[in-house]
Coordinates of C-alpha atoms and ligand atoms in Angstrom, one line a residue:
X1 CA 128.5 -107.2 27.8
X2 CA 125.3 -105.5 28.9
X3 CA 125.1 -102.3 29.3
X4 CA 125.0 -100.0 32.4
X5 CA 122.9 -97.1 32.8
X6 CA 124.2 -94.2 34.4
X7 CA 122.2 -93.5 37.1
X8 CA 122.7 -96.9 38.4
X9 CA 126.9 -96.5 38.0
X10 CA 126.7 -93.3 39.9
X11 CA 124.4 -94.1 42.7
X12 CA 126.7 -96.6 43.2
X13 CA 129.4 -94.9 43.5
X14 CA 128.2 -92.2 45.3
X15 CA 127.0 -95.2 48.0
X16 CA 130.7 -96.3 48.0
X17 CA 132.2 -93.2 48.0
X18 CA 129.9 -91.9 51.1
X19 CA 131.0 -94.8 53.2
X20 CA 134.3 -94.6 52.7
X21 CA 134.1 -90.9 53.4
X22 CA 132.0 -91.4 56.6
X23 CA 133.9 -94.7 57.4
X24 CA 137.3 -92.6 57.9
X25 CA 137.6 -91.4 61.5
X26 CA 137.3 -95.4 62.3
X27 CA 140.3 -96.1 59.6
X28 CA 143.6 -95.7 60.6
X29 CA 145.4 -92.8 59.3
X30 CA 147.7 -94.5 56.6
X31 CA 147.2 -96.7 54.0
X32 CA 146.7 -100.4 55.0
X33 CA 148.2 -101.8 51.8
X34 CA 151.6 -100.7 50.8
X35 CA 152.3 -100.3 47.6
X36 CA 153.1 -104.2 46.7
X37 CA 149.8 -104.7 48.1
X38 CA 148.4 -102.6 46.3
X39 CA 149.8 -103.9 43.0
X40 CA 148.8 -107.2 43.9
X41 CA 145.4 -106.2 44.3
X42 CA 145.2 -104.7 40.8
X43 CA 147.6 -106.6 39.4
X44 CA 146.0 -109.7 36.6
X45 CA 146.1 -110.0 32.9
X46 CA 144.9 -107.7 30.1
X47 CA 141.1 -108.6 30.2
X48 CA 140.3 -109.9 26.8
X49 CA 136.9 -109.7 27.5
X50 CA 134.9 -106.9 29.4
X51 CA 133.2 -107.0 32.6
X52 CA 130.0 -105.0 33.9
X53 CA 130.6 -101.7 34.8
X54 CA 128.8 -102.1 38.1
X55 CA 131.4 -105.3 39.0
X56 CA 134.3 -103.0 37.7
X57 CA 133.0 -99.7 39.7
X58 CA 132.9 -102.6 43.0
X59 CA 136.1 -103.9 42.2
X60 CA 138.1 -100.7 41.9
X61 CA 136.7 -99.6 45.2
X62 CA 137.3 -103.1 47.0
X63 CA 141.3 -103.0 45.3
X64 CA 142.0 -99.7 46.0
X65 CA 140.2 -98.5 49.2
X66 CA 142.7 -100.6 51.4
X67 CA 145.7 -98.7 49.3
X68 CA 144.6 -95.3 50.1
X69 CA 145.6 -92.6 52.1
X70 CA 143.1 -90.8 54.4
X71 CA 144.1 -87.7 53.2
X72 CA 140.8 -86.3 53.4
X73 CA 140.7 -87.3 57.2
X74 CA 140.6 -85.2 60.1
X75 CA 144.4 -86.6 61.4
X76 CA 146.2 -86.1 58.4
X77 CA 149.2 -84.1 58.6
X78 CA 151.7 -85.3 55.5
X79 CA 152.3 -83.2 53.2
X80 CA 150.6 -80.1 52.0
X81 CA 147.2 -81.8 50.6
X82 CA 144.1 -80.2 51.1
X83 CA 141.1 -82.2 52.0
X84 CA 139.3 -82.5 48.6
X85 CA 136.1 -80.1 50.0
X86 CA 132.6 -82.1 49.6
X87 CA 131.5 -79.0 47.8
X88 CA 134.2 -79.6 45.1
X89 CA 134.2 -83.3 45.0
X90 CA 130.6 -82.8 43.9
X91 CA 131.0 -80.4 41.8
X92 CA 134.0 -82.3 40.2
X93 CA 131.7 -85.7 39.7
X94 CA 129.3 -83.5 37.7
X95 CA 132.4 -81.8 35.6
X96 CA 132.8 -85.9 35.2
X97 CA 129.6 -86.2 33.6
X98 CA 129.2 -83.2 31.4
X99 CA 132.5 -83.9 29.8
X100 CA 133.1 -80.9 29.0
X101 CA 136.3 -80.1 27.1
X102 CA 137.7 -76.7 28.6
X103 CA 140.1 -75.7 25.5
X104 CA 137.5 -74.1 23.4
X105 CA 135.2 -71.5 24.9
X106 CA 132.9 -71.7 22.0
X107 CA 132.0 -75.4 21.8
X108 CA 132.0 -75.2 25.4
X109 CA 130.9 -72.3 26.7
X110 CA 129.6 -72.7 30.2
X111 CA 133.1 -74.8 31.4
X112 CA 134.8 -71.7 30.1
X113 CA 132.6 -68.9 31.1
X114 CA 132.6 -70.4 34.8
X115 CA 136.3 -70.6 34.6
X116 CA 137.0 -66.9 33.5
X117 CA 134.8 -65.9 36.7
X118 CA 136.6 -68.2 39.2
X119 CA 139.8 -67.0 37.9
X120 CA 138.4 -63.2 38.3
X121 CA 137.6 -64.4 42.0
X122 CA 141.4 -65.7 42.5
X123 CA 142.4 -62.2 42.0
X124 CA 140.2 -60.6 44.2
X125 CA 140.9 -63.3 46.9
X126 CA 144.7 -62.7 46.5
X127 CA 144.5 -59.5 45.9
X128 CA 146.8 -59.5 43.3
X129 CA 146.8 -57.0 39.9
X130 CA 143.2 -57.5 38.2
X131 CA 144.6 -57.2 34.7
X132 CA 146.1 -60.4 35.3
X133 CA 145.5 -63.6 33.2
X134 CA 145.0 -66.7 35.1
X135 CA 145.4 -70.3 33.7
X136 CA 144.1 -72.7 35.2
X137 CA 146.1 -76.5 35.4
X138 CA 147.2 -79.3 36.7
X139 CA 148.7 -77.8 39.7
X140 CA 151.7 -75.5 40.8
X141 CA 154.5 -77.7 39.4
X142 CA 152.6 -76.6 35.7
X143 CA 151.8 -73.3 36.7
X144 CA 155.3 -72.8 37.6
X145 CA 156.0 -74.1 34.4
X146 CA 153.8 -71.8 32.5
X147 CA 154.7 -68.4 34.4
X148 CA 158.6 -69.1 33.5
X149 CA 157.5 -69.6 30.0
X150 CA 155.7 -65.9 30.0
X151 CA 159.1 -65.1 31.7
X152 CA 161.3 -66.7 29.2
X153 CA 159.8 -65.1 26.2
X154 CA 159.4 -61.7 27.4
X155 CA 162.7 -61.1 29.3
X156 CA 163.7 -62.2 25.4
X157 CA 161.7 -60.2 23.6
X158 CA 163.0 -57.3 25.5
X159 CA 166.4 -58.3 24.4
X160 CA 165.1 -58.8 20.9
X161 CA 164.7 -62.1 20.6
X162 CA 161.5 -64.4 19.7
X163 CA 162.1 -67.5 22.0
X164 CA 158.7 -69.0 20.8
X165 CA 159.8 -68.8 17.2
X166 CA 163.6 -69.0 17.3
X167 CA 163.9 -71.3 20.2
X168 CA 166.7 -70.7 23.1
X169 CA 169.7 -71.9 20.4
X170 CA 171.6 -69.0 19.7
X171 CA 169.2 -66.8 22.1
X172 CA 171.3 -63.7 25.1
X173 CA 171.6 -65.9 28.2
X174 CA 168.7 -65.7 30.8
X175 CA 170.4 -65.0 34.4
X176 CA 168.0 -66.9 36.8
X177 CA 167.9 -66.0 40.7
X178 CA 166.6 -68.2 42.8
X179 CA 166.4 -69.2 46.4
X180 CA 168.4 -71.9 47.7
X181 CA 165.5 -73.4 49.5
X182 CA 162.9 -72.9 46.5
X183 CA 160.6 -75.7 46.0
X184 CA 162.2 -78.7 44.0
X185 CA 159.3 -78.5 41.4
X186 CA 160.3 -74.7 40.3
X187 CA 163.8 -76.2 39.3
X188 CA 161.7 -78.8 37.1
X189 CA 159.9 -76.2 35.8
X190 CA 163.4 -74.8 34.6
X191 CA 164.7 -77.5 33.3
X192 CA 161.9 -78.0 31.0
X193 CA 161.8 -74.4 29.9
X194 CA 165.8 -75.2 28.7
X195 CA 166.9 -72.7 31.8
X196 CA 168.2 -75.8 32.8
X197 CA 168.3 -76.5 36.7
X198 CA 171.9 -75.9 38.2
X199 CA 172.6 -73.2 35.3
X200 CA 170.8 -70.5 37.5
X201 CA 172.2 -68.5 40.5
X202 CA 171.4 -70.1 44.4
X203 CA 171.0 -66.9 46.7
X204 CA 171.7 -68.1 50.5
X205 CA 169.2 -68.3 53.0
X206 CA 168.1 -68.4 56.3
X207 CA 167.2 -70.5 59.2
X208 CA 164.0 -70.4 57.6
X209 CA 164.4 -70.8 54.1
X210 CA 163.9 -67.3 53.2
X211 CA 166.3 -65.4 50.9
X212 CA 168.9 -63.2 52.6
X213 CA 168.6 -60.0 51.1
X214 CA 172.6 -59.2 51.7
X215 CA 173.3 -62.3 49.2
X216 CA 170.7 -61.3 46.9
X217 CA 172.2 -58.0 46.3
X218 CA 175.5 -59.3 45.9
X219 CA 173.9 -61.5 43.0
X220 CA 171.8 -59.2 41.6
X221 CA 173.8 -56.2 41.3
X222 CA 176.1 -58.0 38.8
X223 CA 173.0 -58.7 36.6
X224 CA 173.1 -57.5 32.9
X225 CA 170.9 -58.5 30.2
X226 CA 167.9 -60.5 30.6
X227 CA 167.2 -61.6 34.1
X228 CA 164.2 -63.9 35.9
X229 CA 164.5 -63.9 39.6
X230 CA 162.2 -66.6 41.5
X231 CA 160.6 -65.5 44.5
X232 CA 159.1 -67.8 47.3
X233 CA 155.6 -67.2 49.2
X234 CA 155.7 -70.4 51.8
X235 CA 158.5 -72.3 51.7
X236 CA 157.7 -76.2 51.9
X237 CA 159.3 -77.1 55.5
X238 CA 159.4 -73.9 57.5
X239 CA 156.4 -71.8 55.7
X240 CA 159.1 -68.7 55.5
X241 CA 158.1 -66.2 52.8
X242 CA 161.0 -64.2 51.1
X243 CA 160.9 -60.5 51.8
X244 CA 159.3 -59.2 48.9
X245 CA 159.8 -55.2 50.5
X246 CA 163.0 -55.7 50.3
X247 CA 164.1 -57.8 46.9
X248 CA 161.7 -56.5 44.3
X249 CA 163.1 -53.2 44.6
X250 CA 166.4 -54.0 44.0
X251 CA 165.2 -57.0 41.3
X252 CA 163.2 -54.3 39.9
X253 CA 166.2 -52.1 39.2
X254 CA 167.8 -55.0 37.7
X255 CA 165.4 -55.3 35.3
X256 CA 164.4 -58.8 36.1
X257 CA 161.1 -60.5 35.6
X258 CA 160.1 -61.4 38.9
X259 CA 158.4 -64.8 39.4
X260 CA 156.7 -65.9 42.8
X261 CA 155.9 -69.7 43.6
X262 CA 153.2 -69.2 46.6
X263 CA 151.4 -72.9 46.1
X264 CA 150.3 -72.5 49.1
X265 CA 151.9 -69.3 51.1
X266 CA 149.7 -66.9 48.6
X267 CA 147.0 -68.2 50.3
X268 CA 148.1 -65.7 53.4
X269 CA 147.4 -62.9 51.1
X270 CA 143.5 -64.1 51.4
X271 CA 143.3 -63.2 55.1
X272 CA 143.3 -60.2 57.4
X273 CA 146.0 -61.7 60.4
X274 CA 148.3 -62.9 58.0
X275 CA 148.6 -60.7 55.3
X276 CA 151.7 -58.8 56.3
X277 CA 153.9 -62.2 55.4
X278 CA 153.3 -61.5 51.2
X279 CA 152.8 -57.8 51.7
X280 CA 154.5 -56.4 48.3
X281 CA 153.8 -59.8 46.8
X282 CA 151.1 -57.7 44.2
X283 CA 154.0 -56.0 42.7
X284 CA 155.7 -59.1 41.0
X285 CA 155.2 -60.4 37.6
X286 CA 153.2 -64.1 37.9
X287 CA 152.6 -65.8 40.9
X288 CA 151.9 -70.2 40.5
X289 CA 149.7 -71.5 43.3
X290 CA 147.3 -73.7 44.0
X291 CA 143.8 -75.3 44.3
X292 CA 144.1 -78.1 45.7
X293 CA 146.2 -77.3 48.8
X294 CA 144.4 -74.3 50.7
X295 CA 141.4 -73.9 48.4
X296 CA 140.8 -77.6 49.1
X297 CA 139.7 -78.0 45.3
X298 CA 139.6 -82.4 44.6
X299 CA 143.4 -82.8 42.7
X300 CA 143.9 -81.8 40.4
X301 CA 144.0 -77.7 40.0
X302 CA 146.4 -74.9 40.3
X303 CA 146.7 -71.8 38.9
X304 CA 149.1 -70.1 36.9
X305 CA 148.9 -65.5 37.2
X306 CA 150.5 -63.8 34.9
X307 CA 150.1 -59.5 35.0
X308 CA 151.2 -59.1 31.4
X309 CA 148.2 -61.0 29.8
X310 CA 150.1 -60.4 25.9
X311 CA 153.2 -62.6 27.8
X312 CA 151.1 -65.4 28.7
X313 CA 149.8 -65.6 25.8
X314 CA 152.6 -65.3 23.5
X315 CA 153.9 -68.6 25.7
X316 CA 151.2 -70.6 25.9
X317 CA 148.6 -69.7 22.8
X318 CA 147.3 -72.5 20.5
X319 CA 145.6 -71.5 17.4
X320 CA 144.2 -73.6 14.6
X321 CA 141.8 -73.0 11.3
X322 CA 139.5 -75.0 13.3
X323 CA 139.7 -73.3 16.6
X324 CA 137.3 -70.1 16.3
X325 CA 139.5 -66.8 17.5
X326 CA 138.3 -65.2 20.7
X327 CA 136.4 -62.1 19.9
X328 CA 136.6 -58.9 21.9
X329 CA 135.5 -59.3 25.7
X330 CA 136.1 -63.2 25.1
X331 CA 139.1 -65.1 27.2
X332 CA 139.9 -68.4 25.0
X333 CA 140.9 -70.4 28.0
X334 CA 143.7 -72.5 26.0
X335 CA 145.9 -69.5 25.4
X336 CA 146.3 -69.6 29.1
X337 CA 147.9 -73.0 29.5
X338 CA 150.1 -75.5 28.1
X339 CA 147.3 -78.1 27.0
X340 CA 144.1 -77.6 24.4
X341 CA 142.5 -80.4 25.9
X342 CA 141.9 -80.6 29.3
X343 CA 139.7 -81.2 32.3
X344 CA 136.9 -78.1 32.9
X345 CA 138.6 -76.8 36.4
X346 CA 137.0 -73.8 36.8
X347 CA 133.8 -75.6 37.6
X348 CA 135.2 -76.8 41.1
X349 CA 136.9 -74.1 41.9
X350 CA 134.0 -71.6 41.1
X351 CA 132.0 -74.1 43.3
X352 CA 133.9 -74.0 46.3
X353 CA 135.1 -70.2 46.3
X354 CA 131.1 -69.8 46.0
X355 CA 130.2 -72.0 49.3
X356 CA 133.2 -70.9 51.3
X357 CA 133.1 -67.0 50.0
X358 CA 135.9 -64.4 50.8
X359 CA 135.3 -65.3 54.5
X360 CA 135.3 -68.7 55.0
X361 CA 138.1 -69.0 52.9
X362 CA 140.2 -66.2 55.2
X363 CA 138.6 -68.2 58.5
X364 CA 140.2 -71.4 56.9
X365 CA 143.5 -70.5 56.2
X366 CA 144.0 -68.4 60.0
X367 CA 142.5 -71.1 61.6
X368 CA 144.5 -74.0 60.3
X369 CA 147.5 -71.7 61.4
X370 CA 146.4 -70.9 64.8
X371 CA 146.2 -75.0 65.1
X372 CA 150.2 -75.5 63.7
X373 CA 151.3 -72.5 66.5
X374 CA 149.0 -74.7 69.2
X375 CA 150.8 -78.0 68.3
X376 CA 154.2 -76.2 68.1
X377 CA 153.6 -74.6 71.4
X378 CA 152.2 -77.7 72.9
X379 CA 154.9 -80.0 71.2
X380 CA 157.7 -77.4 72.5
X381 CA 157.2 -78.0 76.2
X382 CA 158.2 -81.5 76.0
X383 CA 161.3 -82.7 77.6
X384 CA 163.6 -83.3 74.2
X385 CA 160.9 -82.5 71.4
X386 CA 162.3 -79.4 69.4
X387 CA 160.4 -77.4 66.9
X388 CA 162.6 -76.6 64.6
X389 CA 161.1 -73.4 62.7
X390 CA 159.6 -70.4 63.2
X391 CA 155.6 -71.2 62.9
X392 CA 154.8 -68.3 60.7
X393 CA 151.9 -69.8 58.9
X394 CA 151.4 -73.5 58.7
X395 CA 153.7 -75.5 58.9
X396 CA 155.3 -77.0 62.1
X397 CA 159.1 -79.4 61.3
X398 CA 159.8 -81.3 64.6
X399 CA 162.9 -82.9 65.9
X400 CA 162.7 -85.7 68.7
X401 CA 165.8 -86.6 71.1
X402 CA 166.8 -82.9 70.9
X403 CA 169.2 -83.7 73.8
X404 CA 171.0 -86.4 72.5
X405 CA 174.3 -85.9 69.9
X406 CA 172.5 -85.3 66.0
X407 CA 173.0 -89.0 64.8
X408 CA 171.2 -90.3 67.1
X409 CA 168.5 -87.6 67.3
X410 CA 168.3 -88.3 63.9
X411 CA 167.2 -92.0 64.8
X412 CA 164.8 -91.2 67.4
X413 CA 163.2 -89.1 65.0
X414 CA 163.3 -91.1 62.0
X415 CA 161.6 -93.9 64.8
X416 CA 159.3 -91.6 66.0
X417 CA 157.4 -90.8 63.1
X418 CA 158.0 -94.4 62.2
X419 CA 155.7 -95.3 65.7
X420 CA 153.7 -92.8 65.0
X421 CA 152.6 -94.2 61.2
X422 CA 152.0 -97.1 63.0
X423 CA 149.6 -96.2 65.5
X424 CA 147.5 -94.4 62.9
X425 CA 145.7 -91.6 64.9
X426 CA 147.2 -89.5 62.7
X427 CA 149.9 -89.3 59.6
X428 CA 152.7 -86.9 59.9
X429 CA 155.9 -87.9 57.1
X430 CA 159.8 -86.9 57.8
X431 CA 161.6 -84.6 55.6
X432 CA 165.5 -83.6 55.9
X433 CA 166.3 -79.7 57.0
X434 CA 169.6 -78.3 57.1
X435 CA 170.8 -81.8 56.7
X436 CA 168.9 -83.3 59.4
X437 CA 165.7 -85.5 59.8
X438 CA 162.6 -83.7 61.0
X439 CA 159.0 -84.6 61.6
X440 CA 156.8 -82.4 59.1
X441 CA 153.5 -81.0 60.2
X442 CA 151.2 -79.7 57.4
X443 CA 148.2 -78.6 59.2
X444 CA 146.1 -77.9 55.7
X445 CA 143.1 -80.2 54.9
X446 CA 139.8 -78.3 55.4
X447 CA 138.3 -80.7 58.2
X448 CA 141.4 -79.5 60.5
X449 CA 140.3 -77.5 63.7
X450 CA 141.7 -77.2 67.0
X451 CA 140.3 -80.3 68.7
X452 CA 141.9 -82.1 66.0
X453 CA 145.2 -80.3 66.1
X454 CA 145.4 -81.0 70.4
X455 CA 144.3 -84.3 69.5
X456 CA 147.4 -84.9 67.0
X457 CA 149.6 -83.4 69.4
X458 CA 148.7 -85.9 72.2
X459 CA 149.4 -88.7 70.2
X460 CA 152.9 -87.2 68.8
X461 CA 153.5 -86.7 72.5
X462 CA 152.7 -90.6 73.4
X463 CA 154.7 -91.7 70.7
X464 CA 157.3 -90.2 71.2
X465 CA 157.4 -90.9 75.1
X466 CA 157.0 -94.8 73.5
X467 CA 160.2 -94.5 71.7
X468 CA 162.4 -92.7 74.4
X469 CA 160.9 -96.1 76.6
X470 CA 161.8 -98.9 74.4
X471 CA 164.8 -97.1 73.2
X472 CA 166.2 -96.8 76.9
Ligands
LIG1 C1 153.2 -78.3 46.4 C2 154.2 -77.3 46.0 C3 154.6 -77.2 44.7 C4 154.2 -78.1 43.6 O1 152.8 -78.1 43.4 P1 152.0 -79.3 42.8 O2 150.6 -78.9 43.0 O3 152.4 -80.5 43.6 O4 152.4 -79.4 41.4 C5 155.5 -76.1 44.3 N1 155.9 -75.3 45.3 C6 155.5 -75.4 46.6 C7 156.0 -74.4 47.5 C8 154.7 -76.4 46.9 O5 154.3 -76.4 48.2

């Protein structure tokens, strides 16, 4: 097998990767393979021989381009995935080629020294305490993860128990609070953490996911001992935020660690008009959220805040005899996360915080909001199309046939989207809400403006009209 040089690999990669880029607006907006297509394409024997690299870097592109999903399109609506930024994809191709190895700060200096700055610039951005430690991973599932751990183990050490030592066998039960309508990935994050996922305490909500604050203190006034109580910033259908004025007071008095998951909601925090949704979110504990939904970071990257810097540690630190301690003024960027090796993150996200800056990040994250209350507004004044939730930020849930009985609004909705995955100008995906199928709008990829936003709308509008036609 001969050998490829670099520079050839890349360029051609970069060649295939710009027209597949540029080639999107003329694609349909949903992948043209499904996934047994997909499979077929890849799909052949274990090569006992190698190939070239520059026939393999041609064939992944030729088997998987027809699989993919223009996420990074300008009519993509699914769920809440940025748009991979150019600025970060670059950035991220170079992190590729230095292969750098972020767990040790010493051997690899510059991947951790850029990280320790980017995560500086998360706080400022979120405004959230500056004495925080940030870690930076795969994405908020993990950072979840890892801000429960720092929970875990210092609601326990309060109660005088060492969970990273002892374990949880024979450790003062954890009460855990959480939302009804909390993200399913924070009740992963529980059940790895040995919390387990129905063992915690569901506070009601309301018609927009948030926690009522009536049922909360019904729940938490009972709390004794050892307490975590999971907040929400931006909950996954509506957008709701729980109100943090009113629960961390009383969580406070309970004694509780409190934990927010604000994947994307804690992005509000980074912008003058919608600030006010996560005002008192700053006075909470950790906070999980994420790069690559608003900060539009390439996947994968989120990050995981944690105030008490000696917590996250404690939960997360690897030492070895051949891992060199971090001296004074020095942030070892493995105690910060669950892995020692790992990709360098902070690379792309330092890149793109430093093209889009304070501002263009805050312009961003308003504007792709002012295009969901648009589409909602334009959506609501069609005969039988009902938006469902209150657009607070960005997300928009849609229900079609809002005249008819619920079973078979239901099946004009589930056909709608269906038509509208088939026509391709854009791709919206159904979700169920209150027990009920809904059209979800996630107006977050970076290429979204308003043109694009009426655009989408239009075609939800002909769609729809479509179905109500052949329907009868
Ligand atoms: C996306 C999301 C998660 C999970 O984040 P990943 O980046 O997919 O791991 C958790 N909570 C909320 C509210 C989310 O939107």
């Amino acid at each position: 097998m001969q050998e490829d040089s670099i520079g050839r690999l890349l360029q051609q990669a970069a060649a295939r990767a710009i027209r597949y880029r540029d080639e999107l607006p003329s694609r349909p907006q949903r992948p043209v393979h499904d996934y047994a297509g997909s499979l077929a394409a890849f799909d052949e024997p274990l090569p006992e021989r190698g190939f070239s690299g520059e026939r393999v870097i041609d064939e992944l592109a030729e088997r998987a381009e027809p699989g993919l999903n223009a996420t990074t399109g300008s009519g993509f609506f699914g769920w809440v995935i940025g748009g991979s930024h150019p600025v970060g994809v670059a950035a991220d191709w170079m992190t590729s080629a230095w292969g750098q190895n972020a767990g040790n700060h010493h051997a690899m200096p510059a991947a951790a020294a850029a990280e320790a700055v980017a995560a500086r610039w998360l706080l400022e951005l979120l405004d959230l305490p500056r004495e925080s430690s940030v870690g930076l991973v795969t994405g908020a599932t993990v950072a979840n993860f890892v801000c429960l751990a720092a929970a875990r183990g210092e609601v326990l050490r309060r109660a005088g128990w060492d969970v990273e030592a002892k374990g949880l066998f024979g450790a003062p039960e954890i009460t855990v609070l959480i939302g009804d309508d909390a993200h399913t990935t924070v009740f992963s994050a529980l059940q790895f953490l040995g919390l387990g996922h129905d063992r915690v305490v569901r506070v009601a909500t309301d018609s927009q996911g948030q926690m009522l604050p009536d049922d909360f203190r019904r729940h938490v006034r009972v709390v004794s001992g050892p307490a975590i109580v999971v907040l929400q910033a931006g909950q996954i259908n509506t957008g709701g935020f729980d109100s943090f004025g009113e629960l961390v007071p009383m969580a406070r008095r309970a004694g509780a660690w409190i934990h927010v998951d604000g994947a994307f909601g804690a992005w509000a925090r980074a912008c003058p008009g919608l600030r006010h949704l996560a005002e008192g979110m700053d006075l909470c504990d950790s906070w999980a959220t994420d790069g690559h939904k608003w900060l539009q970071t390439p996947y994968d990257c989120g990050y995981a805040i944690v105030r008490d810097p000696e917590a996250h540690r404690r939960a997360m630190t690897i030492a070895a005899s051949y891992l060199p301690p971090a001296m004074e003024g020095e942030r070892d960027p493995s105690h910060f996360v669950p892995e020692l090796s790992r990709r360098a993150r902070g690379f792309a996200t330092w890149a793109i915080i430093r093209h889009l800056g304070r501002d263009g990040i805050a312009a961003m994250v308003e504007r792709h909001c002012e295009v969901a209350r648009r589409m909602a507004e334009k959506l609501r004044g069609e005969n039988a199309i009902a938006v469902v939730n209150d657009v607070v930020l960005n997300q928009v849930i849609v229900r079609f046939g809002a005249d008819e009985q619920p079973e078979r609004g239901d099946t004009l909705t589930r056909a709608t989207i269906a038509r509208i995955q088939r026509d391709g100008a854009l791709f919206a995906g159904g979700a169920k809400w209150r027990g009920r199928e809904v059209m979800r709008l996630s107006v977050i990829s970076w290429l979204l403006d308003e043109a694009a936003g009426e655009a989408a709308a239009d075609a939800i509008v002909a769609a729809w009209h479509a179905v109500r036609n052949s329907e009868g």
